[in-house]
Structure formats: C-alpha cells, structure tokens
Coordinates of C-alpha atoms in Angstrom, one line a residue:
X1 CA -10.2 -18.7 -20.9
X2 CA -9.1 -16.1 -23.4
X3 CA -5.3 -13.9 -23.6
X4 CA -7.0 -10.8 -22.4
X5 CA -8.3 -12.6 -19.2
X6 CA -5.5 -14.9 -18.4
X7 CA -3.2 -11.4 -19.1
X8 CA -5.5 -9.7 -16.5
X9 CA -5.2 -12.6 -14.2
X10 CA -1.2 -13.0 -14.4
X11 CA -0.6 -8.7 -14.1
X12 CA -3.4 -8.8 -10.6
X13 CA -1.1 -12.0 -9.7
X14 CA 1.9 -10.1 -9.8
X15 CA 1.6 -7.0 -8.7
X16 CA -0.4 -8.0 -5.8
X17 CA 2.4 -10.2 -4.4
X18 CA 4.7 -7.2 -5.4
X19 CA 3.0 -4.4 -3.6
X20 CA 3.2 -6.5 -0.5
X21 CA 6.7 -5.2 -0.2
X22 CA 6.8 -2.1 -1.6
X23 CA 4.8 -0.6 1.4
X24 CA 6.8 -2.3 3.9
X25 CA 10.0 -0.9 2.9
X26 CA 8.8 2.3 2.5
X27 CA 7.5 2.0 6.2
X28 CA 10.7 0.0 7.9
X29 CA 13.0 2.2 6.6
X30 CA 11.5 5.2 8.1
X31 CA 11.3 3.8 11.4
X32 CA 15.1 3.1 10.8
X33 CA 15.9 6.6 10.0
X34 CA 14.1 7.6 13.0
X35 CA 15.8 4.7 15.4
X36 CA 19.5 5.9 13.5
X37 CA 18.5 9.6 14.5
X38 CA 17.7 9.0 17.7
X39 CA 21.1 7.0 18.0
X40 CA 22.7 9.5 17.1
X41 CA 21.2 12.2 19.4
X42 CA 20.9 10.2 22.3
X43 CA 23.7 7.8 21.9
X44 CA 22.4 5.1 23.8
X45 CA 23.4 1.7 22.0
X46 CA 19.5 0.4 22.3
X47 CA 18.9 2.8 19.5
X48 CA 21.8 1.6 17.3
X49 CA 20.0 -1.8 18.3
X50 CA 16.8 -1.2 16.9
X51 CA 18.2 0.2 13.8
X52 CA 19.9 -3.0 12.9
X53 CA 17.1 -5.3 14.1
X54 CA 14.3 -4.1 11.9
X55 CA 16.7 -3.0 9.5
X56 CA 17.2 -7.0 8.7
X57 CA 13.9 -6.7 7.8
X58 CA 13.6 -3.9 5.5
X59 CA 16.5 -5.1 3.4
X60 CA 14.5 -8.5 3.3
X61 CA 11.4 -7.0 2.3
X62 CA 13.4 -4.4 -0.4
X63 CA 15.0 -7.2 -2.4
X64 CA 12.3 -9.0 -2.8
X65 CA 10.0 -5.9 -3.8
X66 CA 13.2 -5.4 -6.3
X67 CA 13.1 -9.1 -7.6
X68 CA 9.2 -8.8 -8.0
X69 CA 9.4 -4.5 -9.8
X70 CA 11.0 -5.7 -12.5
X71 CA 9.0 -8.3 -13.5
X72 CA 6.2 -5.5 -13.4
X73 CA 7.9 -3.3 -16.4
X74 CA 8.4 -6.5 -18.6
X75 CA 5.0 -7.6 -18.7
X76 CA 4.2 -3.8 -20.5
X77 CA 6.4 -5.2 -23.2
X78 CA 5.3 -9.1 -23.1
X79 CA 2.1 -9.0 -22.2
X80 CA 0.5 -5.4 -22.9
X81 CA 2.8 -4.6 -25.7
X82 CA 0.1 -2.5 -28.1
X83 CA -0.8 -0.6 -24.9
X84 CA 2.8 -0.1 -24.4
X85 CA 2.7 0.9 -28.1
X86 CA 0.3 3.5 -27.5
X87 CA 1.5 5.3 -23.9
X88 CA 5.6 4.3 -24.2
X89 CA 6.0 8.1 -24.3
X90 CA 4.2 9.0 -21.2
X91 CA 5.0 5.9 -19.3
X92 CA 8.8 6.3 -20.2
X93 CA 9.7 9.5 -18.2
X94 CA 8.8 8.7 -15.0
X95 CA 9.7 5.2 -15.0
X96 CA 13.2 6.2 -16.5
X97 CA 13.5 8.8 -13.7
X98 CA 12.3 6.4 -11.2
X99 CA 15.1 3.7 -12.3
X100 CA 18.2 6.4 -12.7
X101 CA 17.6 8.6 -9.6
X102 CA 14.8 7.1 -6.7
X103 CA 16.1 3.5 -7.0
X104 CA 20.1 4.3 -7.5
X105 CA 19.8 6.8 -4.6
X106 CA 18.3 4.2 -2.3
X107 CA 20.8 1.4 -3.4
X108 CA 23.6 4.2 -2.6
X109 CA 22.9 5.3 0.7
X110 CA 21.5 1.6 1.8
X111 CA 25.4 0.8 1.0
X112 CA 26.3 3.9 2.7
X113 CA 24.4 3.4 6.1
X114 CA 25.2 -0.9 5.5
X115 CA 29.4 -0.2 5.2
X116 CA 29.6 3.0 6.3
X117 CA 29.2 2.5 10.1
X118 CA 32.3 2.3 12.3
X119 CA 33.5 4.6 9.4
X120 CA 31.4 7.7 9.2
X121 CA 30.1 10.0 12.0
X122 CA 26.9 9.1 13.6
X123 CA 24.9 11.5 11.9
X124 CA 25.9 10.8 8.6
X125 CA 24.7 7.4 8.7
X126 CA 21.0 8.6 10.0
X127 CA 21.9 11.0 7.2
X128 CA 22.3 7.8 5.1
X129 CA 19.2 6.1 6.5
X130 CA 16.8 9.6 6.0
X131 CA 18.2 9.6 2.0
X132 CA 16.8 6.1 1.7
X133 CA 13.4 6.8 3.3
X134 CA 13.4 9.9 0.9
X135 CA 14.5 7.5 -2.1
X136 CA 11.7 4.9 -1.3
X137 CA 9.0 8.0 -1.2
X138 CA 10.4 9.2 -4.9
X139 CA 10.1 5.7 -6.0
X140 CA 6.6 5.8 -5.1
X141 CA 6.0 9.4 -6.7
X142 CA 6.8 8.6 -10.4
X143 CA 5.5 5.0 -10.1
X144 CA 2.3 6.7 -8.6
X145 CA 2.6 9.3 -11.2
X146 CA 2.6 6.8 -13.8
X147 CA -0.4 4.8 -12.6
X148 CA -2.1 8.8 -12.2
X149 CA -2.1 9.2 -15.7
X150 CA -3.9 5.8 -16.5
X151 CA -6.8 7.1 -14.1
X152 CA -6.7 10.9 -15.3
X153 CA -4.4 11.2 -18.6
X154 CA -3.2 14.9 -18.8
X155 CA -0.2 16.5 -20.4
X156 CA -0.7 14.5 -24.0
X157 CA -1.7 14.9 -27.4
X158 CA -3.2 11.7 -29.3
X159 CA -0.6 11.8 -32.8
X160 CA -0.9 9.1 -35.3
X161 CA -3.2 7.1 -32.6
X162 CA -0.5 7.7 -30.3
X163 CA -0.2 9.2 -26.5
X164 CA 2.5 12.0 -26.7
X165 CA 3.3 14.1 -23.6
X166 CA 3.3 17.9 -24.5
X167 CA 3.7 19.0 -21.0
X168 CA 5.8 17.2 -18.3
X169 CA 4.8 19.6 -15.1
X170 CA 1.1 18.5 -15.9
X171 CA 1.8 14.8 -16.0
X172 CA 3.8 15.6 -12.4
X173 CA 1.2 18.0 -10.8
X174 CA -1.9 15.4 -11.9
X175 CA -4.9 16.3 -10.1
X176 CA -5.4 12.4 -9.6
X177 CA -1.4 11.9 -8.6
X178 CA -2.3 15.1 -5.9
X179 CA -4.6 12.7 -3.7
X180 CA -3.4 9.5 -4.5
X181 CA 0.3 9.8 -3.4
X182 CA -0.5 10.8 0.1
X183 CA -3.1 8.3 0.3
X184 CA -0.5 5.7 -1.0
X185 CA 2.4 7.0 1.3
X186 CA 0.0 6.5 4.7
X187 CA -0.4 3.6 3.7
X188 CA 3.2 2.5 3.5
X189 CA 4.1 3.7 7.1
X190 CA 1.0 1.9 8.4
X191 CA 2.3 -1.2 7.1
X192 CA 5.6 -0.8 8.5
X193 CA 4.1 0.6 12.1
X194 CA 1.7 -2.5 12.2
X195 CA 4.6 -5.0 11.2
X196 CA 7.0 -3.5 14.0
X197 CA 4.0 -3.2 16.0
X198 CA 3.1 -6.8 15.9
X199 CA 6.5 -8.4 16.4
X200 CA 6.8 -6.4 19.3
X201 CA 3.4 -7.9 21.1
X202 CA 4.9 -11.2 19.9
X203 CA 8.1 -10.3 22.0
X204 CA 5.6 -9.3 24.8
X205 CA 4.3 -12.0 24.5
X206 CA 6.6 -14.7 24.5
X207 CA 8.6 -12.1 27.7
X208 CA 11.3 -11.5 25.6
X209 CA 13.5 -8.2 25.6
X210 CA 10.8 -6.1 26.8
X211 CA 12.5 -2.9 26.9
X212 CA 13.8 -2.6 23.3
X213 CA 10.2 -3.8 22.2
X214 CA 8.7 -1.4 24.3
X215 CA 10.7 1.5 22.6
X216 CA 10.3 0.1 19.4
X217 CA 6.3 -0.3 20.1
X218 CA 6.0 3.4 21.4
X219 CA 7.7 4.7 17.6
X220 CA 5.5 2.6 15.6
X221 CA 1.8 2.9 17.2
X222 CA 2.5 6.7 17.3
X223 CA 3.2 6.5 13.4
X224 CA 0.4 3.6 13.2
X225 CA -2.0 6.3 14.6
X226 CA -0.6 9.7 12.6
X227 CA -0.5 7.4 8.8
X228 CA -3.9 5.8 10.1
X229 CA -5.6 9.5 10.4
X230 CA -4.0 10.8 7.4
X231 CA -5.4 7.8 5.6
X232 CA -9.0 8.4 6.6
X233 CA -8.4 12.0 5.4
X234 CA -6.5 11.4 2.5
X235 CA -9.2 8.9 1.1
X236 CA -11.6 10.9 1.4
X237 CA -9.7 13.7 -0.8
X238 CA -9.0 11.1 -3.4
X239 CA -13.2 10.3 -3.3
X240 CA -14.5 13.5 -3.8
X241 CA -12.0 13.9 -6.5
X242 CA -13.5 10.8 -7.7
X243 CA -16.7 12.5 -8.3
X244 CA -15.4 15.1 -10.7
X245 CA -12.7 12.1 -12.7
X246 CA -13.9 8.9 -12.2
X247 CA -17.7 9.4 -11.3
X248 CA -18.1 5.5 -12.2
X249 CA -16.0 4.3 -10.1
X250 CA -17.3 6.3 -7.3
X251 CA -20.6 4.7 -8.3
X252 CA -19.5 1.3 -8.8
X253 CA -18.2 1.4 -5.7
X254 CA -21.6 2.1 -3.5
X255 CA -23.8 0.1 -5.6
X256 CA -25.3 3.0 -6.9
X257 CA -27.5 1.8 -9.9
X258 CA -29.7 4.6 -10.1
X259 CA -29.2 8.3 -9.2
X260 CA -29.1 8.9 -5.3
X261 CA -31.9 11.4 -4.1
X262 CA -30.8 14.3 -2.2
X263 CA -29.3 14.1 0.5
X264 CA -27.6 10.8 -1.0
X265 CA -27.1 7.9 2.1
X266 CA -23.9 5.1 2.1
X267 CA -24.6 2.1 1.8
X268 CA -23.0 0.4 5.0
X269 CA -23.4 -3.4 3.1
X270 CA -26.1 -4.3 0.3
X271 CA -27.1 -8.1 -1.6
X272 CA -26.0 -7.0 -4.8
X273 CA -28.2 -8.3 -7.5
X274 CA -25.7 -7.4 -10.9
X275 CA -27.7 -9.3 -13.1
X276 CA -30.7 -7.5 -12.8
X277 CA -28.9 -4.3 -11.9
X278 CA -30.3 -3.5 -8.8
X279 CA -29.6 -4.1 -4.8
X280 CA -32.4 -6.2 -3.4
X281 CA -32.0 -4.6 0.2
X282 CA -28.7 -2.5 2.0
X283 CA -28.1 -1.2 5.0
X284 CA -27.8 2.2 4.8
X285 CA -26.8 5.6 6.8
X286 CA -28.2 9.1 5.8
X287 CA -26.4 12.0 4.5
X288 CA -23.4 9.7 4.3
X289 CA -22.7 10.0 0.8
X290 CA -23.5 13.5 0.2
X291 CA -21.0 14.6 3.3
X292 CA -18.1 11.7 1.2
X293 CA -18.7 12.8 -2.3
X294 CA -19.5 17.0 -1.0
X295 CA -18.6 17.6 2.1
X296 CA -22.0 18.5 2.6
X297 CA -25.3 16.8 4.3
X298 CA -26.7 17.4 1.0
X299 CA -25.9 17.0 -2.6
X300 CA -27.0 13.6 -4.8
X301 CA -24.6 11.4 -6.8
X302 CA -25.0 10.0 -10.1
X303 CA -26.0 6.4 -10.7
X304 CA -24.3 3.9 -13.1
X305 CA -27.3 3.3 -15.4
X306 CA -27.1 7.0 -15.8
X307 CA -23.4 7.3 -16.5
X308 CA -23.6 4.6 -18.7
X309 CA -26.2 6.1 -20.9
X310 CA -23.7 9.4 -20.5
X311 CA -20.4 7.1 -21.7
X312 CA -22.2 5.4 -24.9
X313 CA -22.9 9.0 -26.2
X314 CA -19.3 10.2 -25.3
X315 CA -17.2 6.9 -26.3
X316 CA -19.7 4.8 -28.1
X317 CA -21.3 1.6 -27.5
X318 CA -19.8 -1.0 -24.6
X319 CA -20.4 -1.5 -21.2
X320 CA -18.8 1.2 -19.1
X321 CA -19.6 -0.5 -15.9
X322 CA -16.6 -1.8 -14.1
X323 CA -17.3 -5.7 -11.8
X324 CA -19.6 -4.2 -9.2
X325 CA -19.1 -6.5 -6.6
X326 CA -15.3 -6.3 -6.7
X327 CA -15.4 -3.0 -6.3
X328 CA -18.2 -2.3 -4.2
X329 CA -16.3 -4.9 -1.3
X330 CA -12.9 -4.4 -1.8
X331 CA -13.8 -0.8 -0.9
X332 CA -15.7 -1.7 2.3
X333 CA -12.5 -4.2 3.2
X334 CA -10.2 -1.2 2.8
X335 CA -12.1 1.1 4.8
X336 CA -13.1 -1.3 7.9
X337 CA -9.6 -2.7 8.2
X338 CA -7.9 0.9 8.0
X339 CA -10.5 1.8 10.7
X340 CA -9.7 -1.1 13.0
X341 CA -6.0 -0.2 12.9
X342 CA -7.0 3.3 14.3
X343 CA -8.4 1.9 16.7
X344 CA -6.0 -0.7 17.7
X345 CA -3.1 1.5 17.4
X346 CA -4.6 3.8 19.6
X347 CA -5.4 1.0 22.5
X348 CA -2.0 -0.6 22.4
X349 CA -0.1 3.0 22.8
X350 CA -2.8 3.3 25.7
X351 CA -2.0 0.8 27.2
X352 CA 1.4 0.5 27.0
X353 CA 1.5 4.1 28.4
X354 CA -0.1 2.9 31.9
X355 CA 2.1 -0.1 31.7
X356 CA -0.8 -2.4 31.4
X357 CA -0.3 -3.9 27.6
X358 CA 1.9 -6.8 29.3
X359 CA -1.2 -8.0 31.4
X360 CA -3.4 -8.7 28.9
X361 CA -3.1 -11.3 26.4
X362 CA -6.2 -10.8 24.1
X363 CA -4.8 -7.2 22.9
X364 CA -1.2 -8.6 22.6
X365 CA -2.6 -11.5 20.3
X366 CA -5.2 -9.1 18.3
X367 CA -2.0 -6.8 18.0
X368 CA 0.0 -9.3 16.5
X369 CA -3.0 -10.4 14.0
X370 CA -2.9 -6.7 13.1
X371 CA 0.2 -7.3 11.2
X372 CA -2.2 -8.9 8.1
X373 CA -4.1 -5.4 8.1
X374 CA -2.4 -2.8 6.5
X375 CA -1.5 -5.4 4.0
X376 CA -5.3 -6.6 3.6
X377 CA -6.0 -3.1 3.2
X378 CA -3.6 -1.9 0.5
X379 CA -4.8 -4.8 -1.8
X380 CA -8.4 -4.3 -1.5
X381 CA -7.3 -0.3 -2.3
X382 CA -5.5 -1.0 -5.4
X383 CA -7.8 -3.5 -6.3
X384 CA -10.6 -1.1 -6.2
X385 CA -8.7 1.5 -8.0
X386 CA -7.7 -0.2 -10.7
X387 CA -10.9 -3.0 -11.4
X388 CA -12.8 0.4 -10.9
X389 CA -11.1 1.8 -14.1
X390 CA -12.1 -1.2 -16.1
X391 CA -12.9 -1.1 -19.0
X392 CA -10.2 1.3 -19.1
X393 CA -6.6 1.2 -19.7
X394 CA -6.5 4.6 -20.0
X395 CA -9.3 5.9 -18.7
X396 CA -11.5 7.8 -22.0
X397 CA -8.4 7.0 -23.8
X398 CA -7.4 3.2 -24.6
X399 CA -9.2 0.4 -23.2
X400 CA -7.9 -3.0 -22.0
X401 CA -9.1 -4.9 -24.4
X402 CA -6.8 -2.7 -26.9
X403 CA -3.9 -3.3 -24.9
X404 CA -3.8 -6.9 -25.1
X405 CA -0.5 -8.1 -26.5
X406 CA -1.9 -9.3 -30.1
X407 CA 0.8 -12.5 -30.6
X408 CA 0.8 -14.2 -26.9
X409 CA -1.7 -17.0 -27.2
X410 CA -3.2 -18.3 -24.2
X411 CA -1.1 -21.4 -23.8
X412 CA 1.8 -18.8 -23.3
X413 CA 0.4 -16.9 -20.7
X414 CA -0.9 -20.2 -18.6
X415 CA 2.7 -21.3 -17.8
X416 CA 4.3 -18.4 -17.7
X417 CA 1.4 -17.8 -14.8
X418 CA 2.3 -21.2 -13.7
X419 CA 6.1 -20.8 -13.7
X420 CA 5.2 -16.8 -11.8
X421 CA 3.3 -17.8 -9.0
X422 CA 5.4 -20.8 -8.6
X423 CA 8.6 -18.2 -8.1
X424 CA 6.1 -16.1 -6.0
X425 CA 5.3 -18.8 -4.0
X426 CA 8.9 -20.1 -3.2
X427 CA 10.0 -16.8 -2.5
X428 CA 7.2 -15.8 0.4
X429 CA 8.0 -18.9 2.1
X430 CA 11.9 -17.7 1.6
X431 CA 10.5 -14.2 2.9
X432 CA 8.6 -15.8 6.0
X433 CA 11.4 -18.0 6.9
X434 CA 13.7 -15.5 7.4
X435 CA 11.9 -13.1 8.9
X436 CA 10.5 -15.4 11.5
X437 CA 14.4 -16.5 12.0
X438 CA 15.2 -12.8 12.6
X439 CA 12.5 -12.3 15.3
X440 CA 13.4 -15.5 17.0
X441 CA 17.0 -14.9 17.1
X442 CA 15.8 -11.5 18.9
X443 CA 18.3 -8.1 18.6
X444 CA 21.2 -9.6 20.4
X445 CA 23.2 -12.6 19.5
X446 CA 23.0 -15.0 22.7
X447 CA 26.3 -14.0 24.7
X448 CA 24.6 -10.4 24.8
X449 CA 21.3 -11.5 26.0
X450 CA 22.3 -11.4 29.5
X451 CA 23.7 -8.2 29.3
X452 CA 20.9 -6.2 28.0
X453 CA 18.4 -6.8 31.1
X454 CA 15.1 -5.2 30.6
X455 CA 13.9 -2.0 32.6
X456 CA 10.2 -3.9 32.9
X457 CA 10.8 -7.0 34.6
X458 CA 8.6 -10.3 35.1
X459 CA 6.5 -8.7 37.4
X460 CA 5.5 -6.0 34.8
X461 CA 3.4 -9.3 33.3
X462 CA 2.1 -10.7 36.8
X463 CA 0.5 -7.7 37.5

C-alpha cells in the first residue's frame, strides 16, 4: 500500500472517531442550557438535576472530541503538508478564529457554569450554559466553513501556484457553507436527543427514576423530532445545490452512469456493476430525482460518463469519478437511518404522552438501540461528502494526490496508524466505561435515592 492511501486511510480513521464527539457535545450541551433555563424559571431542583446528570456526559464527550481535534490540524502539517502548502492562507483564518474565540469561549463559560454555581445567580449560569451551546455552534461554523471551501473554493486568487483569499465575507457567506451548516448542526442535536433519549428508555427499562427520565425524555424526542425534520429539509437544500457545485457527486451518489431521461427516477437500491460502468438492475421510484435535484416532477440529471467526458476537457485527463459504491451506500445509510429516527422519535413522544411507553418493551429496547443512529448517520454523511469530492482536495483546484506529504514514506504512516487507533481504541473504552458508570450510578448519589420518589409508580409499568 502506497503514502497517499495509507495517508487517506489514517485521516478517514481519525476524523471518523473524532466526529463521533463533536455532534454529541454540540447536542448535550443544548439540552443542558435548556434543563439550566428551565431551573432557573421554574426552580424546581429536578431541573438543576438533570443539568448535572447529562452534563457528566457532555464534558465526557467534549474532552475527548478536544483530545481527538487536535490531532486533526497536525496531520495538515504531517501528513498533507504540500496541500497545506497550497491552501495555509484560506485554511488559517477560520481555524485561527475557531481556536481564539469558539473554543476559548466554550472553555470559559464551561468553567463559569462548572464553579460558578452556589456563586452566581441562577440565570447567569443558564446564561453560562446558553454561551457554551453558542460556542460549540461557532466551533462548527468556521470548521464547517473550512471544509466549505474544499467543496466550493471562493474568495481566492491562485498566486505563484498558491490559494490566497482576496475576500473573507465570501469564504464566510459560501454558497456550499449556506446548506451544509444547518444540515451539520441537525445533526448534532439529533445525536444528543437520541443519546439522552436512549438512556432514558434504559432507565425505563431497568424501573429506575422514572420521573426525571420521563422529563428528560419529553425535551429530547421533541428536539429528536424538530433536528430530524430540519435534516430531511436541510439535505435536500444541500442536494440540489449539489446539482449546480458538485454535479458528480450528486451523480455518484444515485449510480447515475448515463444521463437520466426526463422526468429522472431514484434509485431506491441497484447491483452496482463499476467495472463495466453500468447497474445491472435497481429498484427505482419515478419522478424521484427530478423533484430531489428540481423540486420539480420533471427535469433530467446528468450522468457520470457524461461529466467525465465534461471534466477531461475542463481539467485534463484523469478519472473524475469518485468510488461509486461508497458513495452511492453511504448516502442511502444516511438517509434510511435519519428517517427511522423520525419515526421513532415521533412514537416514543407518543407514547410517552398516553403514558403507555412503560408497557412495552420492544419500543423501549428499539429506543435504546437508537442511540447508534444519529451516529451511523453522521458518518455515512461525511463519508459521502468527502469520498464524493475525490479526486479532489480542492474541488477544480488541487487534487489529493497533490496533497500528499512528499517525505513521509509508508513505513511512517503504518505505525503512526498503528500507535492512532491504538490511542483511539483505549480511549472509547475509557469513554464507554464512564459513561455507562454515570448512567448506572443514576442522578442521585444513593442516600438521595429514597428521597426523590417518582410521580409514575410500578404500576405505571404493570399496566
């Protein structure tokens, strides 16, 4: 195996097991801020309760996505060092703005609403809480606004072979960073919902502390439901703008080896035959893909061979076609499991609503295998997005086989892959350790337990 590959292989590894946290934190924290408010409007201790229980968690899930982000920015210097060469001045703002304000304004008020309480007023440590949330989301923006210029560079001039940014507002008001943020963002606070969500049918479950679950399973299947929506709709922003930026990648990612007719159907599934470059049969539904790409029951989409005939003339010879089957199924993963949780967020809050949830085990257990989803569905998303790029870097600009570091050999890269995933691997079982000691120890240390008697009692699950 060859340094480009193995280089490929380490930066998926990585960032893979990093964006497993970066949603969560983003969604946890928001659910704090909203338990802290609603402590400090209400003033009923439960609240305060809930705040610190999954607040364990977030701060769990934040380190670790810490730990993991930095090792991120170093491999643009160890291992991608001449595309860092070529982009360091449009990659350097917004990560430097993402370091010096997003990330020191969340470690701030995370100290703030950590030692402030007992000090400061109840609403200055939702205040606290809200300022994290908001730090987390402009965390997100420049990384996201970073990762929007790979797929649509704007705002540069190509000096001396070169990316230079000319014009900062363009770089921040990118088309592509317009429908990916929100898309991105959804995401995050499904991932917390589902996670909060799912530990509270485990707590069902197992009978424990029913009322504070209850509460805390009411917030997050109401946000499960709202991020779940606005991630159908957002996605489909983000692929229709795919039509007009990446028209490859919106190819790639139905299979589409020759032009669509009009009206242009979706391909539900298909046996993929890449070799030969066709599909040897799929399962299909009309006007699908006319009313994703258009909005419109009519309206026919552009096949690969014919983009790649379009590509040669514009960039010169290559092969312009990204791994098909990656991106054709890690698209249909995304959407199926970020329909399921719809669906599943919308039974349990039904449910639970007619006090019925308790009495039946299947949706309590499917619940609490709902925690893998959002997660299952944010990797196949980024997977898609960025294998759909491919062979692109930056997309028309600098390809990946350009941005190879040109002095790491491949004995090199295999430990320090080794040595990586080893770390990785040591600190998920850390990770599931403590969260699973932090939901078995329960919200109250064991003299309270007594104390805090749940408003639904054993009859709620006899019923």
């Amino acid at each position: 195996m060859d340094v480009l590959e193995l280089a490929r292989i380490q930066y998926a590894a990585t960032t893979i097991f990093h964006f497993f946290f970066v949603p969560l934190s983003i969604g946890l924290i928001f659910i704090v801020a909203i338990t802290e408010t609603l402590y400090a409007v209400k003033k009923q201790k439960i609240y305060l309760d809930m705040s610190l229980f999954w607040g364990k968690i977030f701060l769990l899930s934040f380190a670790i996505g810490v730990v993991t982000g930095i090792l991120q920015e170093f491999q643009f210097g160890m291992n991608w060092s001449e595309y860092s060469r070529f982009v360091g001045d449009v990659f350097g703002a917004p990560l430097a703005i993402e370091a010096l304000l997003a990330f020191f304004m969340e470690s701030t008020f995370i100290g703030v609403w950590l030692f402030g309480r007992n000090k400061l007023p109840k609403w200055a440590i939702a205040a606290s809480a809200w300022l994290v949330a908001i730090g987390t989301l402009l965390s997100a923006l420049w990384i996201l606004a970073a990762n929007s210029f790979m797929q649509e560079p704007v705002g540069i001039e190509i000096i001396n072979g070169k990316a230079v940014l000319t014009d900062f507002m363009a770089l921040i008001t990118n088309p592509q960073l317009l429908v990916e943020y929100p898309h991105t963002v959804f995401g995050a606070l499904a991932t917390g919902a589902f996670v909060v969500g799912g530990i509270s049918a485990f707590n069902f479950f197992k009978k424990r502390n029913i009322d504070f679950f209850a509460r805390s399973f009411k917030i997050a299947m109401i946000i499960g439901i709202i991020s779940g929506l606005g991630i159908a709709f957002s996605g489909h922003w983000q692929a229709q703008h795919l039509m007009e930026s990446q028209p490859m990648k919106m190819a790639a990612s139905e299979a589409l080896w020759e032009d669509s007719g009009d009206p242009a159907s979706w391909a539900v599934i298909a046996d993929l035959d890449v070799e030969n470059m066709t599909n040897n049969w799929s399962i299909e539904i009309p006007y699908a893909l006319s009313i994703l790409a258009y909005n419109s029951f009519s309206g026919s989409v552009e096949g690969m061979k014919t983009l790649q005939a379009a590509y040669e003339q514009l960039y010169g010879a290559g092969n312009y076609i990204p791994p098909v089957e990656t991106v054709f199924w890690s698209f249909r993963v995304m959407v199926v499991f970020g329909g399921l949780m719809i669906v599943i967020a919308a039974l349990g809050l039904f449910f639970e609503k007619r006090k019925s949830l308790y009495s039946k085990p299947w949706l309590l257990k499917t619940l609490i295998a709902s925690i893998a989803m959002p997660f299952i569905a944010n990797t196949a998303g980024w997977i898609m997005t960025e294998i759909g790029r491919q062979p692109w870097t930056v997309m028309g600009l600098y390809t990946t086989a350009q941005s190879v570091s040109p002095n790491v050999t491949a004995g090199q890269l295999l430990f320090s892959i080794i040595a990586f995933c080893g770390s990785y691997l040591i600190l998920a079982i850390v990770m599931i350790y403590m969260v699973t000691r932090v939901v078995k120890k329960g919200p109250y240390p064991p003299k309270e337990k007594e104390a805090n008697t749940d408003l639904l009692n054993k009859e709620a699950f006899e019923q």
